[in-house]
Amino acid sequence: MADSTIIRTRDLTKAYGTKVAVNHLNLEIRRGEIFGLLGPNGAGKTTTILMLLGLTEPTLGDAQIDGHDCTRESMLVKRITGYLPDNVGFYSDLTGRENLRFTARLNGIPEKEIDPLVDSLLERVGMAHAADQKTGTYSKGMRQRLGIADVLIKDPEVIIMDEPTVGLDPEGMREFLTLIRQLSTEDGKTVLVSSHQLYQIQQICDRVGIFVDGSLIACGGIGELGSQIAARGHYTLEIEAEPCDDRFLGYLGGLKEITDISKEGNTFVISSTEDLRSGITQFLGTHGYKLLHMHQKGGDLDEIYRVYFEEAEKEEGDENDDRHGSRKHRFGRRER
Amino acid sequence: MTDTAAGSTVSAAEKGKRRDIRYRSLNALYRKEMADHVTSRRFIIILVLVIAMTVASVYGAVTGISAAIRDAAMDSKSAFDSSYMFLKLYTTGGSSIPSYMSLIALIGPFIGLILGFDSINSEKNSGTLNRLVSQPIYRDSIIIGKFLASATLIAVMILSTGIAVGCAGFLVSGIRPTGEEAVRVLIYLIYTIVYISFWLAMAMLFSVFTRHAATSALASIALWLFFAIFMSLLAGVLANAVYPVNTEYQQAFNGLNNYNLNLNLNRISPYYLYSEAGSVLMNPATRAINAVSYAQLVGALNGYLPLGQSLLLIWPHLVGLLALTFAAFTISYVGFMRQEIRGN
């Protein structure tokens, strides 16, 4: 298909009473990319996903997957969209294999194709060894991998995952992320991942959208967002030098580009409006200092996220100080 | 609601495809529910309960009937009425064991409750419902499939135990059913299936609207106890409040109204409806279920009601029970279709 956009939302809005969970979301996700939907708990990520799957109706606006309206043609949408929910559940009295067979039957796969398909998928997600155990005995990581197999049964074009990495151990996480990456690179699937865990997402996403309080505040590639931050004059530099004396401090104090200095252990964290690296290294070099550690932050998602999130908070705070506290409260209530 | 595609102009092919999807997903869900039930521990509990009930009631009936015959033989004045002996296997208790009929009326709802109380909310809590609704199936297939699977199990269980009571009674006592008796028993068993399905629908209703399985179990048990025990007390109290019968004058004036109100209030309870229908069906000597005046009885011959006339008496009961079942199921259906299902 010529259209490279597979998921498109227009002014997608969902309100629960007076609380707006998703606020005029305009999102375009391209075919074959991994898109990360990032935001704190209760930002409206899950609600957005439910609307994309036609499981809840938008108050306003619409969403389309592959040209099908998510609300009115939800059967078509569900046929091409795989959904791995937050905390995916399986029938604990059935084995992993039986659970997958059931999903295959629901998807109308002919009986004689079911077993080979299920076997190949179990192999693929590395669950063949535990296929005949009851899923009640599975660990979180195993359930998550079986979840991927479950999603792949219908051979979807789009895979939507809601907080897939929560509760995985580092090893499980690494394997899981590799699997997701493969889905995109090898199978050409479009993947939408929602998460509040930034580091993991950063490793695999082509583009991210930052979602705060129902609104998308930034959207783009990680490099792109990083340079956007830099363009606004946000630099953060970590530096550690020896000896750490008053002369060095005096030099730093004299730089007028610096907006803030804090000290963590022996490391200075310097916020500035310009890139200071060349100036500082020159100073250190000419005065016989030993440079122990230097790291320019920014460009990683954590920093991007912090900056955007702080900005959104600040705007909100300026608008109305009273709402600030209550908003936090609502976060806690929404995500049970 | 959101699962049904809009647009009134759909081609015949598309319609056929939709029917296909509906049938396919309903079939898959039905089979899975059935398999789940049959292999579950709770099914064994129900099975043990039902078998114990059946055995006890057969034993009670056989000893009860033989005691009645012995008494009649000793007392020459009261002749033992030997017509419709086969039905007595179901209606007679003995050695302080209640009859099959009263046991089923009391314990039967339990079967429906056990099969239905956690059908929706446990799937919600374990996160499987979430996965289920994201499959390309119509959402109502889920709740219909669950109801049908449990109702089928109830039907199988009731028909097999009901027939087993007859067979065991026949083997032990040699009482042979006449054609009419067999039909009466069959109709009675159908009433029983509807009655228990009502409790199944009720339990599913609670499971749609409550969050925890324990809550829905308690709520449905509470309702069961209310109808089985407290409804009749409440009806009496209310009837006496509206039409007091404390003095002789009030008795003469309000007596009939009091009785009718009491009766009609009781008939709100499915337990009462079912018991009344059962007693008419299984005891052809029952000629009326409402208050009958002496004037109406003048010239009446004391005989048995034919099957058709018995059915005429309890036809409203069947309609009422079915209506209650459909009402409960419809409310849970609509509630389920409108619910937003999200992970927790």
XYZ file of C-alpha atoms in Angstrom:
680
model
C 0.000 0.000 0.000
C 1.234 3.404 -0.902
C 0.151 5.022 2.342
C 3.088 4.856 4.695
C 1.048 5.890 7.732
C -0.634 2.932 9.360
C -2.006 4.407 12.564
C -3.540 7.821 12.473
C -5.528 9.641 15.123
C -7.299 12.937 14.662
C -8.216 15.017 17.691
C -8.710 11.805 19.592
C -10.235 12.726 22.940
C -11.585 10.692 25.815
C -13.177 12.219 28.866
C -14.358 10.370 31.942
C -16.809 12.801 33.444
C -14.832 16.001 33.834
C -11.450 14.292 33.754
C -9.897 14.367 30.315
C -7.810 11.237 29.936
C -6.731 11.866 26.361
C -6.788 15.365 24.996
C -6.921 16.046 21.241
C -4.320 13.505 20.316
C -2.976 13.745 16.787
C -0.617 10.921 16.110
C 0.759 9.343 12.977
C 2.688 6.112 13.104
C 4.476 4.854 10.035
C 4.358 1.367 8.675
C 7.141 -0.827 10.030
C 8.442 1.444 12.753
C 8.646 0.952 16.494
C 6.912 3.796 18.201
C 7.242 4.392 21.920
C 4.409 6.042 23.757
C 6.008 7.422 26.887
C 4.554 9.036 29.897
C 4.026 8.741 33.616
C 1.363 6.459 35.031
C -2.091 7.770 34.309
C -1.035 9.933 31.379
C -3.673 8.317 29.193
C -1.536 5.760 27.396
C -3.758 2.783 28.114
C -6.889 4.747 27.269
C -5.372 5.675 23.924
C -4.601 2.037 23.231
C -8.118 0.961 24.165
C -9.507 3.485 21.727
C -7.190 2.241 18.999
C -8.553 -1.271 19.524
C -12.143 -0.110 19.570
C -12.548 -1.307 23.154
C -13.708 2.071 24.322
C -15.357 4.830 22.361
C -13.668 8.185 21.951
C -15.564 11.196 23.212
C -14.350 13.156 20.220
C -12.227 12.643 17.141
C -11.338 9.365 15.541
C -8.581 6.847 15.104
C -7.736 4.687 12.129
C -5.566 1.659 11.685
C -4.702 0.823 8.103
C -7.591 2.972 6.912
C -10.198 1.284 9.117
C -12.046 3.297 11.682
C -11.187 1.869 15.084
C -14.630 2.359 16.574
C -16.941 1.402 13.739
C -14.851 -1.253 12.046
C -13.317 -2.718 15.139
C -13.625 -6.268 13.832
C -11.406 -5.426 10.871
C -9.024 -3.567 13.117
C -8.808 -6.433 15.594
C -8.073 -8.833 12.773
C -4.878 -6.976 11.856
C -3.904 -5.708 15.285
C -2.320 -7.761 18.013
C -2.629 -6.491 21.550
C -0.383 -7.465 24.415
C -2.067 -5.965 27.452
C -0.428 -4.701 30.550
C -0.168 -7.725 32.871
C -1.225 -10.223 30.241
C -3.270 -13.097 31.644
C -3.664 -16.674 30.520
C -6.030 -19.384 31.633
C -3.958 -20.779 34.453
C -5.492 -24.253 34.276
C -4.464 -24.648 30.660
C -0.960 -25.188 29.359
C 0.806 -22.589 27.277
C 0.121 -24.620 24.167
C -3.584 -24.950 24.955
C -3.881 -21.233 25.557
C -2.385 -20.517 22.146
C -4.624 -23.089 20.481
C -7.646 -21.379 21.955
C -6.546 -18.024 20.556
C -5.963 -19.658 17.172
C -9.498 -21.044 17.165
C -10.922 -17.651 18.056
C -9.076 -16.258 15.075
C -10.607 -18.828 12.797
C -7.399 -20.588 11.874
C -8.210 -23.987 10.305
C -7.790 -26.881 12.763
C -5.020 -28.644 10.883
C -2.881 -25.515 10.639
C -3.129 -24.762 14.337
C -0.590 -27.213 15.717
C 2.287 -26.422 13.343
C 1.666 -22.702 13.811
C 1.582 -22.942 17.590
C 4.734 -25.046 17.628
C 6.669 -22.643 15.429
C 5.611 -19.656 17.519
C 6.512 -21.354 20.770
C 9.893 -22.137 19.289
C 10.327 -18.590 18.157
C 9.691 -16.982 21.539
C 11.785 -19.635 23.254
C 8.929 -21.219 25.151
C 8.937 -24.659 23.550
C 10.427 -26.218 26.690
C 7.558 -25.016 28.875
C 4.775 -25.402 26.347
C 3.077 -28.221 28.202
C 3.245 -26.670 31.633
C 0.203 -24.954 33.006
C 0.508 -21.207 32.613
C -0.273 -20.802 36.296
C 3.303 -21.901 36.964
C 4.885 -19.402 34.558
C 7.051 -16.528 35.666
C 6.327 -13.005 34.563
C 8.952 -13.179 31.832
C 7.559 -16.448 30.505
C 4.039 -15.051 30.450
C 5.284 -12.028 28.555
C 6.986 -14.214 25.948
C 3.932 -16.419 25.614
C 2.011 -13.175 25.199
C 4.135 -12.328 22.175
C 3.419 -15.746 20.681
C -0.255 -15.201 21.405
C -0.190 -11.883 19.589
C 1.630 -13.360 16.599
C -0.943 -16.099 16.059
C -3.159 -13.900 13.945
C -0.124 -12.628 12.045
C -0.995 -8.993 12.715
C 0.299 -5.977 10.867
C 0.294 -3.836 13.959
C 1.329 -4.950 17.421
C 0.343 -2.857 20.383
C 2.013 -3.482 23.711
C 1.007 -1.863 26.948
C 3.809 -1.573 29.496
C 5.403 -4.814 28.321
C 8.609 -4.485 30.288
C 7.215 -3.929 33.755
C 8.378 -6.551 36.196
C 10.937 -8.249 33.983
C 14.413 -9.035 35.285
C 17.360 -7.553 33.351
C 18.050 -10.740 31.424
C 14.374 -11.242 30.594
C 14.181 -7.617 29.592
C 17.100 -7.908 27.206
C 15.653 -10.985 25.502
C 12.253 -9.399 25.339
C 13.552 -6.232 23.723
C 15.465 -8.281 21.164
C 12.225 -10.051 20.322
C 10.406 -6.773 19.809
C 13.217 -5.441 17.680
C 13.039 -8.580 15.525
C 9.332 -8.118 14.990
C 10.081 -4.834 13.345
C 13.271 -5.611 11.465
C 12.592 -9.190 10.377
C 8.818 -9.336 10.079
C 8.236 -5.742 9.123
C 5.545 -5.293 11.731
C 4.569 -1.956 13.129
C 4.975 -1.896 16.875
C 3.448 0.549 19.312
C 4.904 0.257 22.798
C 3.651 2.196 25.751
C 5.912 2.525 28.740
C 7.120 4.640 31.566
C 10.505 2.928 31.537
C 12.589 5.197 29.404
C 15.887 3.421 29.077
C 14.467 0.247 27.652
C 12.342 2.043 25.162
C 15.206 4.192 24.056
C 17.106 1.107 22.951
C 14.491 -0.099 20.519
C 12.286 2.765 19.385
C 12.530 4.547 16.095
C 10.369 7.360 17.298
C 8.781 8.293 20.593
C 5.868 10.401 21.692
C 5.898 11.932 25.146
C 2.549 11.895 26.748
C 1.747 13.939 29.837
C -1.674 14.349 31.340
C -3.541 13.334 28.229
C -1.601 15.493 25.795
C 1.232 14.655 23.476
C 3.914 17.214 24.329
C 6.657 16.022 22.019
C 6.993 13.547 19.225
C 9.887 12.487 17.058
C 13.074 10.463 16.837
C 15.267 10.401 19.928
C 18.086 12.244 18.177
C 15.614 14.780 16.899
C 14.192 15.448 20.332
C 17.700 15.669 21.756
C 18.682 18.364 19.319
C 15.422 20.160 19.983
C 16.365 20.363 23.619
C 19.839 21.530 22.767
C 18.387 24.188 20.517
C 16.467 25.526 23.472
C 19.671 25.953 25.382
C 19.534 23.068 27.791
C 22.916 21.490 28.410
C 23.820 19.357 31.349
C 27.416 18.391 31.928
C 28.802 16.024 34.497
C 32.431 16.606 35.287
C 34.925 15.332 37.812
C 38.466 16.606 38.017
C 41.475 16.325 40.357
C 42.386 18.253 42.363
C 39.010 19.650 43.042
C 40.124 22.999 44.397
C 38.912 26.548 44.715
C 40.670 27.691 41.560
C 38.567 25.302 39.500
C 35.434 26.360 41.322
C 36.344 29.972 40.782
C 36.751 29.344 37.091
C 33.361 27.666 36.860
C 31.810 30.464 38.901
C 33.127 32.945 36.406
C 31.360 31.380 33.426
C 28.219 33.358 32.765
C 26.620 30.660 30.584
C 26.113 28.487 33.620
C 22.622 28.543 35.075
C 23.047 26.027 37.836
C 25.768 23.980 39.524
C 25.254 21.149 41.937
C 27.691 18.696 43.423
C 27.079 14.972 43.669
C 29.979 13.358 45.506
C 33.035 14.659 43.701
C 31.094 15.238 40.493
C 29.794 18.609 39.429
C 26.526 18.669 37.540
C 26.460 21.844 35.506
C 23.441 23.200 33.691
C 24.230 25.758 31.068
C 22.861 27.470 28.028
C 25.807 26.571 25.813
C 28.156 23.679 25.228
C 31.013 24.253 27.717
C 33.086 21.190 27.021
C 35.849 22.734 24.935
C 36.337 25.684 27.290
C 36.520 23.561 30.395
C 38.866 20.934 28.968
C 41.180 23.683 27.777
C 41.227 25.230 31.253
C 41.873 21.879 32.877
C 44.617 21.019 30.392
C 46.530 24.254 30.719
C 46.394 24.290 34.544
C 47.514 20.710 35.105
C 44.273 19.206 36.270
C 43.501 15.557 35.778
C 40.135 14.937 34.115
C 38.495 11.928 35.744
C 35.018 11.982 34.290
C 33.115 14.065 31.820
C 29.713 13.325 30.367
C 27.453 15.573 28.397
C 23.882 14.665 29.150
C 21.062 15.331 26.810
C 20.293 13.296 23.781
C 19.243 10.441 25.973
C 15.623 9.918 26.640
C 15.851 10.474 30.350
C 17.011 13.992 29.786
C 14.532 14.648 27.004
C 11.780 13.338 29.132
C 12.817 15.373 32.161
C 12.995 18.579 30.228
C 9.687 18.154 28.487
C 7.975 16.914 31.562
C 9.274 19.798 33.646
C 8.116 22.235 31.028
C 4.656 20.778 30.983
C 4.547 20.877 34.756
C 5.717 24.464 34.836
C 3.083 25.606 32.387
C 0.447 23.834 34.332
C 1.763 25.267 37.591
C 1.756 28.790 36.168
C -1.772 28.405 35.009
C -3.162 27.271 38.272
C -1.191 26.353 41.341
C -4.096 24.663 43.064
C -4.558 22.090 40.392
C -1.045 20.856 40.750
C -1.555 18.746 43.810
C -4.870 17.346 42.768
C -3.458 16.293 39.438
C -0.867 14.159 41.151
C -3.611 12.640 43.173
C -5.539 11.684 40.094
C -2.498 9.931 38.681
C -2.445 7.650 41.637
C -6.107 6.842 41.356
C -6.216 6.150 37.681
C -3.585 3.452 37.584
C -4.753 0.757 39.900
C -21.844 -1.987 21.219
C -18.535 -0.992 19.753
C -18.087 -4.429 18.251
C -20.983 -4.321 15.892
C -20.027 -2.648 12.680
C -22.308 0.161 11.674
C -23.940 0.716 8.340
C -27.271 -0.645 7.225
C -26.120 -1.377 3.699
C -24.032 -4.488 4.037
C -23.705 -6.993 1.291
C -24.997 -10.518 1.630
C -21.440 -11.840 1.501
C -20.390 -9.594 4.348
C -23.394 -10.694 6.360
C -22.506 -14.310 5.766
C -18.970 -13.662 6.870
C -20.175 -12.030 10.052
C -22.430 -14.955 10.820
C -19.449 -17.155 10.212
C -17.282 -15.244 12.677
C -20.063 -15.255 15.226
C -20.590 -18.978 14.919
C -16.886 -19.751 14.946
C -16.058 -17.656 18.001
C -19.151 -18.743 19.885
C -18.287 -22.329 19.181
C -14.690 -21.926 20.335
C -15.755 -20.145 23.509
C -18.531 -22.630 24.220
C -16.216 -25.570 23.888
C -13.560 -23.985 26.031
C -16.008 -23.077 28.791
C -17.404 -26.568 28.737
C -13.956 -28.138 28.942
C -13.033 -25.737 31.725
C -16.066 -26.660 33.766
C -15.782 -30.375 33.272
C -12.135 -30.476 34.289
C -12.461 -28.050 37.181
C -12.465 -28.944 40.827
C -15.697 -27.144 41.452
C -17.443 -29.385 38.974
C -16.436 -32.375 41.071
C -17.906 -30.628 44.102
C -21.214 -30.102 42.323
C -21.190 -33.634 41.026
C -20.644 -35.085 44.490
C -23.378 -32.839 45.839
C -25.843 -33.871 43.168
C -25.088 -37.569 43.411
C -25.371 -37.510 47.199
C -28.664 -35.694 46.841
C -29.972 -38.215 44.345
C -28.991 -41.260 46.350
C -30.386 -39.828 49.562
C -33.683 -38.884 47.972
C -34.159 -42.306 46.364
C -33.476 -43.943 49.679
C -35.848 -41.574 51.440
C -38.578 -42.076 48.858
C -38.438 -45.854 48.897
C -38.509 -46.090 52.684
C -41.176 -43.400 52.847
C -43.443 -45.164 50.374
C -43.123 -48.555 51.996
C -43.879 -47.014 55.388
C -46.984 -45.383 53.925
C -48.162 -48.677 52.458
C -47.590 -50.450 55.763
C -49.560 -47.793 57.655
C -52.409 -48.027 55.167
C -52.508 -51.795 55.456
C -52.797 -51.610 59.243
C -55.457 -48.937 59.235
C -58.334 -50.341 57.201
C -60.245 -47.064 57.152
C -57.781 -45.122 54.989
C -57.087 -46.915 51.750
C -53.633 -46.351 50.271
C -53.927 -44.390 47.076
C -51.847 -46.288 44.578
C -52.349 -44.051 41.541
C -49.380 -42.065 40.292
C -47.032 -44.155 42.377
C -44.091 -43.375 40.150
C -44.389 -39.651 40.790
C -44.280 -40.365 44.503
C -40.676 -41.427 44.056
C -39.909 -37.757 43.446
C -42.261 -36.205 45.950
C -42.040 -38.472 48.959
C -39.447 -38.126 51.637
C -38.810 -40.510 54.454
C -36.599 -41.205 57.471
C -36.238 -37.412 57.808
C -34.730 -37.174 54.322
C -36.550 -34.611 52.163
C -37.888 -35.634 48.777
C -35.951 -35.189 45.557
C -38.237 -32.327 44.674
C -37.670 -30.292 47.798
C -33.951 -31.052 47.770
C -33.619 -29.773 44.223
C -35.666 -26.676 44.985
C -33.343 -25.827 47.851
C -29.955 -27.081 46.643
C -30.437 -26.725 42.872
C -29.745 -22.974 42.834
C -26.369 -23.745 44.336
C -25.384 -25.500 41.109
C -26.252 -22.424 39.077
C -24.443 -20.146 41.501
C -21.271 -22.200 41.511
C -21.150 -22.317 37.731
C -21.746 -18.608 37.289
C -20.553 -16.524 40.197
C -17.075 -15.753 38.868
C -17.616 -16.145 35.160
C -16.813 -12.565 34.216
C -14.997 -10.940 37.097
C -12.395 -13.645 37.554
C -11.469 -13.313 33.888
C -11.257 -9.598 34.389
C -8.988 -10.003 37.386
C -6.692 -12.542 35.795
C -6.305 -10.365 32.700
C -7.648 -12.969 30.290
C -10.759 -11.009 29.415
C -8.543 -8.200 28.269
C -6.826 -10.512 25.831
C -10.088 -12.090 24.781
C -11.825 -8.872 23.773
C -8.895 -7.854 21.604
C -9.438 -10.920 19.419
C -11.582 -10.551 16.317
C -14.762 -11.831 17.954
C -17.999 -10.135 18.873
C -18.018 -9.274 22.483
C -21.420 -10.766 23.182
C -20.146 -14.161 22.081
C -18.183 -14.214 25.322
C -21.120 -13.848 27.664
C -23.503 -15.915 25.527
C -20.944 -18.700 25.213
C -20.438 -18.754 28.948
C -24.132 -18.842 29.683
C -24.886 -21.540 27.137
C -22.026 -23.756 28.272
C -23.115 -23.596 31.910
C -26.785 -24.022 31.007
C -25.931 -27.104 28.974
C -24.098 -28.593 31.923
C -27.070 -27.877 34.157
C -29.411 -29.542 31.685
C -27.220 -32.613 31.416
C -26.869 -32.858 35.160
C -30.557 -32.429 35.944
C -31.791 -34.761 33.220
C -29.352 -37.484 34.172
C -30.008 -37.308 37.907
C -33.742 -36.943 37.391
C -33.849 -40.001 35.193
C -31.497 -41.815 37.562
C -33.959 -41.313 40.427
C -36.706 -42.863 38.341
C -34.548 -45.769 37.251
C -33.233 -46.461 40.731
C -36.749 -46.258 42.136
C -37.966 -48.621 39.474
C -35.199 -51.115 40.139
C -35.612 -51.044 43.893
C -39.393 -50.888 44.181
C -40.625 -52.195 40.857
C -42.854 -49.160 40.328
C -43.336 -48.676 36.599
C -44.076 -45.285 35.115
C -47.118 -44.790 32.937
C -46.771 -42.674 29.829
C -48.332 -39.684 31.512
C -46.090 -39.993 34.515
C -42.994 -40.081 32.325
C -44.127 -36.919 30.534
C -44.882 -35.226 33.841
C -41.408 -36.049 35.128
C -39.832 -34.768 31.924
C -41.710 -31.476 32.084
C -40.829 -31.150 35.732
C -37.152 -31.612 34.874
C -37.409 -28.914 32.197
C -38.873 -26.568 34.793
C -35.945 -27.445 37.014
C -33.452 -26.614 34.280
C -35.062 -23.226 33.730
C -35.147 -22.618 37.470
C -31.459 -23.381 37.916
C -30.593 -21.385 34.803
C -32.250 -18.428 36.468
C -29.761 -18.724 39.307
C -26.970 -19.077 36.810
C -28.068 -15.853 35.111
C -28.325 -14.169 38.507
C -24.817 -15.237 39.481
C -23.476 -14.022 36.136
C -25.241 -10.726 36.653
C -23.370 -10.249 39.919
C -20.129 -11.326 38.308
C -20.496 -8.640 35.647
C -21.110 -5.866 38.128
C -18.789 -6.749 40.993
C -15.061 -6.652 41.041
C -14.239 -9.658 43.154
C -15.456 -13.192 42.814
C -16.032 -13.357 46.570
C -18.406 -10.400 46.437
C -20.496 -11.888 43.677
C -20.570 -15.274 45.388
C -21.775 -13.720 48.637
C -24.312 -11.537 46.889
C -25.831 -14.421 44.985
C -25.917 -16.655 48.054
C -27.576 -13.864 49.979
C -30.233 -13.556 47.304
C -30.767 -17.290 47.300
C -31.226 -17.370 51.080
C -33.554 -14.420 50.909
C -35.834 -16.081 48.383
C -35.644 -19.519 49.939
C -36.205 -18.477 53.551
C -37.040 -14.856 54.180
C -39.351 -14.066 51.312
C -42.235 -16.059 52.773
C -41.801 -14.388 56.174
C -41.668 -10.988 54.565
C -44.735 -11.700 52.448
C -46.664 -12.691 55.563
C -45.639 -9.573 57.439
C -46.517 -7.312 54.519
C -49.835 -8.991 53.895
C -50.758 -8.620 57.570
C -49.762 -4.985 57.533
C -51.903 -4.192 54.500
C -54.858 -6.438 55.389
C -54.781 -6.983 59.163
C -56.535 -10.110 60.364
C -56.243 -9.653 64.120
C -59.913 -9.616 65.039
C -62.704 -11.840 63.902
C -64.249 -8.961 62.056
C -60.997 -8.198 60.227
C -60.632 -11.875 59.510
C -64.006 -11.997 57.821
C -63.414 -8.780 55.969
C -59.749 -9.083 54.983
C -59.157 -12.798 55.045
C -59.271 -13.411 51.314
C -57.339 -10.283 50.415
C -54.707 -11.110 52.981
C -54.303 -14.599 51.571
C -54.119 -13.402 47.971
C -51.606 -10.681 48.699
C -49.473 -13.101 50.648
C -49.592 -15.575 47.792
C -48.810 -13.053 45.102
C -45.908 -11.594 47.039
C -44.536 -15.072 47.465
C -44.814 -15.646 43.773
C -42.243 -12.941 43.141
C -39.753 -15.450 44.466
C -38.546 -17.915 41.857
C -38.184 -20.455 44.631
C -41.900 -20.305 45.353
C -42.850 -20.249 41.675
C -40.820 -23.316 41.032
C -42.049 -25.197 44.091
C -45.644 -24.441 43.231
C -45.197 -25.550 39.638
C -43.456 -28.697 40.820
C -46.205 -29.617 43.251
C -48.886 -29.191 40.602
C -46.953 -31.247 38.068
C -45.906 -34.025 40.352
C -49.098 -34.271 42.331
C -52.061 -34.516 39.955
C -54.398 -34.300 42.948
C -53.617 -30.578 43.147
C -56.584 -28.966 41.484
C -56.099 -25.309 42.243
C -53.269 -23.070 43.364
C -55.308 -20.032 44.304
C -57.907 -19.615 47.022
C -61.082 -21.487 46.141
C -64.447 -20.626 47.690
C -66.917 -23.213 48.951
C -69.334 -22.097 46.288
C -66.829 -22.979 43.608
C -66.372 -26.432 45.063
C -70.048 -27.328 45.071
C -70.620 -30.254 42.766
C -66.940 -30.744 42.028
C -65.819 -34.351 41.800
C -62.723 -35.275 43.721
C -60.422 -36.640 41.056
C -57.094 -36.130 39.421
C -56.292 -33.390 36.954
C -55.269 -34.555 33.512
C -51.850 -33.448 32.333
C -53.195 -30.732 30.048
C -55.119 -29.125 32.896
C -52.128 -29.311 35.223
C -50.037 -27.579 32.593
C -52.673 -24.896 32.234
C -52.339 -24.152 35.934
C -48.583 -23.722 35.863
C -48.079 -22.238 32.425
C -47.707 -18.745 33.940
C -45.038 -20.119 36.256
C -42.896 -21.278 33.349
C -43.350 -17.962 31.584
C -42.505 -16.134 34.789
C -39.356 -18.177 35.402
C -38.221 -17.737 31.815
C -38.912 -14.010 32.016
C -36.880 -13.714 35.215
C -34.025 -15.645 33.625
C -34.051 -13.501 30.505
C -34.290 -10.322 32.537
C -31.261 -11.259 34.613
C -29.317 -12.318 31.546
C -30.272 -9.219 29.579
C -29.136 -6.898 32.327
C -25.797 -8.651 32.567
C -25.512 -8.711 28.776
C -26.094 -4.991 28.430
C -23.838 -4.241 31.377
C -21.086 -6.360 29.930
C -21.363 -4.818 26.466
C -21.103 -1.312 27.870
C -18.251 -1.979 30.221
C -14.797 -0.753 29.541
C -12.408 -3.605 30.007
C -8.934 -2.586 30.987
C -6.065 -4.229 32.715
C -5.385 -3.513 36.332
